[in-house]
Amino acid sequence: MKPKLLESHSVFPTLDMRRTAAFYEEKLKFRVVEYLDVAEPHVCLYRDSTEIILTQSNGQKVIPNRELYGYGYDAYFITKQQEELEQELIDAGVTIVRSFHHSDYNNKEFVIEDIDGRWIAFGIKQ
């Protein structure tokens, strides 16, 4: 059976798309492509085979999942090079909220906080 789902892209509403994009570009080394003069303005962020789409929040503050629901990440990106990536982000001054570890659900992962307060995990199932 052919796979029907190929990839996914995270969509992050934000108060200031350019500010958030600058954080991802400078700290996480994403490439930024702006689509601000279209019917639904957005910014695409690219790194390797990962894409994040930033949209305008219409003045609403970003509320991370852990605040809305009591726990949970706002995105989970799959990587086999967690320790190398974590060190790269530490060197860039990114806030690490959970250092590289083995989770109780059998993942090897670490978690950062982005400029809007989102918790983003980087890991893989073992």
mmCIF file of C-alpha atoms in Angstrom:
data_model
loop_
_atom_site.group_PDB
_atom_site.id
_atom_site.type_symbol
_atom_site.label_atom_id
_atom_site.label_comp_id
_atom_site.label_asym_id
_atom_site.label_seq_id
_atom_site.Cartn_x
_atom_site.Cartn_y
_atom_site.Cartn_z
ATOM 1 C CA MET A 1 0.000 0.000 0.000
ATOM 2 C CA LYS A 2 1.382 3.397 -0.969
ATOM 3 C CA PRO A 3 1.710 5.897 1.873
ATOM 4 C CA LYS A 4 -0.914 8.605 1.741
ATOM 5 C CA LEU A 5 0.743 10.986 4.214
ATOM 6 C CA LEU A 6 4.233 12.137 3.302
ATOM 7 C CA GLU A 7 5.252 14.978 5.607
ATOM 8 C CA SER A 8 3.754 17.590 7.873
ATOM 9 C CA HIS A 9 4.414 21.253 8.546
ATOM 10 C CA SER A 10 3.884 22.959 11.854
ATOM 11 C CA VAL A 11 1.767 26.123 11.785
ATOM 12 C CA PHE A 12 2.631 28.666 14.461
ATOM 13 C CA PRO A 13 0.448 31.760 14.935
ATOM 14 C CA THR A 14 2.506 34.662 16.277
ATOM 15 C CA LEU A 15 2.094 38.313 17.202
ATOM 16 C CA ASP A 16 5.043 39.382 15.041
ATOM 17 C CA MET A 17 5.961 37.103 12.132
ATOM 18 C CA ARG A 18 9.195 38.965 11.351
ATOM 19 C CA ARG A 19 10.404 38.847 14.968
ATOM 20 C CA THR A 20 9.667 35.127 15.253
ATOM 21 C CA ALA A 21 11.230 34.448 11.834
ATOM 22 C CA ALA A 22 14.398 36.316 12.867
ATOM 23 C CA PHE A 23 14.711 34.099 15.966
ATOM 24 C CA TYR A 24 14.387 30.926 13.902
ATOM 25 C CA GLU A 25 16.839 32.218 11.310
ATOM 26 C CA GLU A 26 19.487 33.506 13.733
ATOM 27 C CA LYS A 27 19.263 30.905 16.496
ATOM 28 C CA LEU A 28 17.975 27.738 14.798
ATOM 29 C CA LYS A 29 19.452 28.320 11.309
ATOM 30 C CA PHE A 30 16.152 28.140 9.392
ATOM 31 C CA ARG A 31 15.890 29.807 5.980
ATOM 32 C CA VAL A 32 13.122 32.435 5.856
ATOM 33 C CA VAL A 33 10.760 33.039 2.924
ATOM 34 C CA GLU A 34 8.122 35.753 3.388
ATOM 35 C CA TYR A 35 4.699 35.702 1.740
ATOM 36 C CA LEU A 36 3.361 38.892 3.269
ATOM 37 C CA ASP A 37 1.589 40.356 0.226
ATOM 38 C CA VAL A 38 -0.831 37.458 -0.319
ATOM 39 C CA ALA A 39 -4.466 36.994 0.735
ATOM 40 C CA GLU A 40 -3.355 35.070 3.845
ATOM 41 C CA PRO A 41 0.053 36.506 4.815
ATOM 42 C CA HIS A 42 2.538 34.014 6.210
ATOM 43 C CA VAL A 43 6.229 33.253 6.532
ATOM 44 C CA CYS A 44 7.778 29.878 5.739
ATOM 45 C CA LEU A 45 10.806 28.652 7.674
ATOM 46 C CA TYR A 46 12.937 25.851 6.195
ATOM 47 C CA ARG A 47 15.711 23.703 7.606
ATOM 48 C CA ASP A 48 16.639 20.375 6.076
ATOM 49 C CA SER A 49 13.292 18.629 5.407
ATOM 50 C CA THR A 50 11.454 20.542 8.141
ATOM 51 C CA GLU A 51 9.102 23.454 7.487
ATOM 52 C CA ILE A 52 7.336 25.784 9.891
ATOM 53 C CA ILE A 53 4.640 28.174 8.711
ATOM 54 C CA LEU A 54 4.175 31.390 10.696
ATOM 55 C CA THR A 55 0.780 33.101 10.581
ATOM 56 C CA GLN A 56 -0.459 36.328 12.155
ATOM 57 C CA SER A 57 -2.312 35.862 15.454
ATOM 58 C CA ASN A 58 -4.483 38.977 15.056
ATOM 59 C CA GLY A 59 -3.206 40.451 18.286
ATOM 60 C CA GLN A 60 -3.690 37.359 20.436
ATOM 61 C CA LYS A 61 -0.763 36.319 22.626
ATOM 62 C CA VAL A 62 0.668 32.889 21.889
ATOM 63 C CA ILE A 63 -0.457 30.474 24.599
ATOM 64 C CA PRO A 64 1.686 27.322 24.671
ATOM 65 C CA ASN A 65 0.029 23.923 25.051
ATOM 66 C CA ARG A 66 1.465 23.458 28.546
ATOM 67 C CA GLU A 67 -0.377 26.619 29.679
ATOM 68 C CA LEU A 68 -3.617 25.816 27.857
ATOM 69 C CA TYR A 69 -3.820 22.131 28.743
ATOM 70 C CA GLY A 70 -1.399 21.574 31.615
ATOM 71 C CA TYR A 71 1.304 19.803 29.599
ATOM 72 C CA GLY A 72 2.459 19.079 26.071
ATOM 73 C CA TYR A 73 4.847 20.322 23.440
ATOM 74 C CA ASP A 74 3.832 22.714 20.680
ATOM 75 C CA ALA A 75 5.802 20.785 18.047
ATOM 76 C CA TYR A 76 7.927 17.646 17.851
ATOM 77 C CA PHE A 77 10.655 17.400 15.226
ATOM 78 C CA ILE A 78 12.263 14.051 14.438
ATOM 79 C CA THR A 79 16.063 13.877 14.480
ATOM 80 C CA LYS A 80 18.649 11.156 14.997
ATOM 81 C CA GLN A 81 21.315 13.701 15.958
ATOM 82 C CA GLN A 82 19.843 15.062 19.159
ATOM 83 C CA GLU A 83 23.071 15.609 21.078
ATOM 84 C CA GLU A 84 24.812 17.408 18.185
ATOM 85 C CA LEU A 85 21.753 19.585 17.522
ATOM 86 C CA GLU A 86 21.290 20.352 21.213
ATOM 87 C CA GLN A 87 24.903 21.570 21.461
ATOM 88 C CA GLU A 88 24.433 23.712 18.347
ATOM 89 C CA LEU A 89 21.382 25.356 19.923
ATOM 90 C CA ILE A 90 23.112 25.823 23.291
ATOM 91 C CA ASP A 91 26.004 27.530 21.472
ATOM 92 C CA ALA A 92 23.447 29.804 19.744
ATOM 93 C CA GLY A 93 21.962 30.845 23.095
ATOM 94 C CA VAL A 94 18.639 29.011 22.732
ATOM 95 C CA THR A 95 16.856 28.205 25.997
ATOM 96 C CA ILE A 96 16.965 24.465 26.707
ATOM 97 C CA VAL A 97 14.069 23.524 29.002
ATOM 98 C CA ARG A 98 14.762 19.778 29.059
ATOM 99 C CA SER A 99 18.249 18.524 28.294
ATOM 100 C CA PHE A 100 18.862 15.427 26.200
ATOM 101 C CA HIS A 101 17.336 12.415 27.966
ATOM 102 C CA HIS A 102 15.461 9.145 27.516
ATOM 103 C CA SER A 103 11.772 9.778 28.148
ATOM 104 C CA ASP A 104 9.443 7.420 29.982
ATOM 105 C CA TYR A 105 7.680 6.872 26.626
ATOM 106 C CA ASN A 106 10.901 5.530 25.079
ATOM 107 C CA ASN A 107 12.084 8.579 23.123
ATOM 108 C CA LYS A 108 15.552 10.136 23.097
ATOM 109 C CA GLU A 109 14.892 13.878 23.051
ATOM 110 C CA PHE A 110 15.552 17.398 24.267
ATOM 111 C CA VAL A 111 13.238 20.418 24.435
ATOM 112 C CA ILE A 112 13.758 24.117 23.709
ATOM 113 C CA GLU A 113 11.645 27.206 24.275
ATOM 114 C CA ASP A 114 11.249 29.532 21.307
ATOM 115 C CA ILE A 115 10.891 33.322 21.356
ATOM 116 C CA ASP A 116 7.074 33.039 21.692
ATOM 117 C CA GLY A 117 7.204 30.594 24.628
ATOM 118 C CA ARG A 118 6.484 27.424 22.633
ATOM 119 C CA TRP A 119 8.135 24.223 23.809
ATOM 120 C CA ILE A 120 9.575 22.322 20.862
ATOM 121 C CA ALA A 121 10.980 18.825 21.237
ATOM 122 C CA PHE A 122 13.657 17.264 19.055
ATOM 123 C CA GLY A 123 13.921 13.502 19.255
ATOM 124 C CA ILE A 124 13.059 10.054 18.004
ATOM 125 C CA LYS A 125 11.334 6.885 19.196
ATOM 126 C CA GLN A 126 13.777 4.149 20.273
#
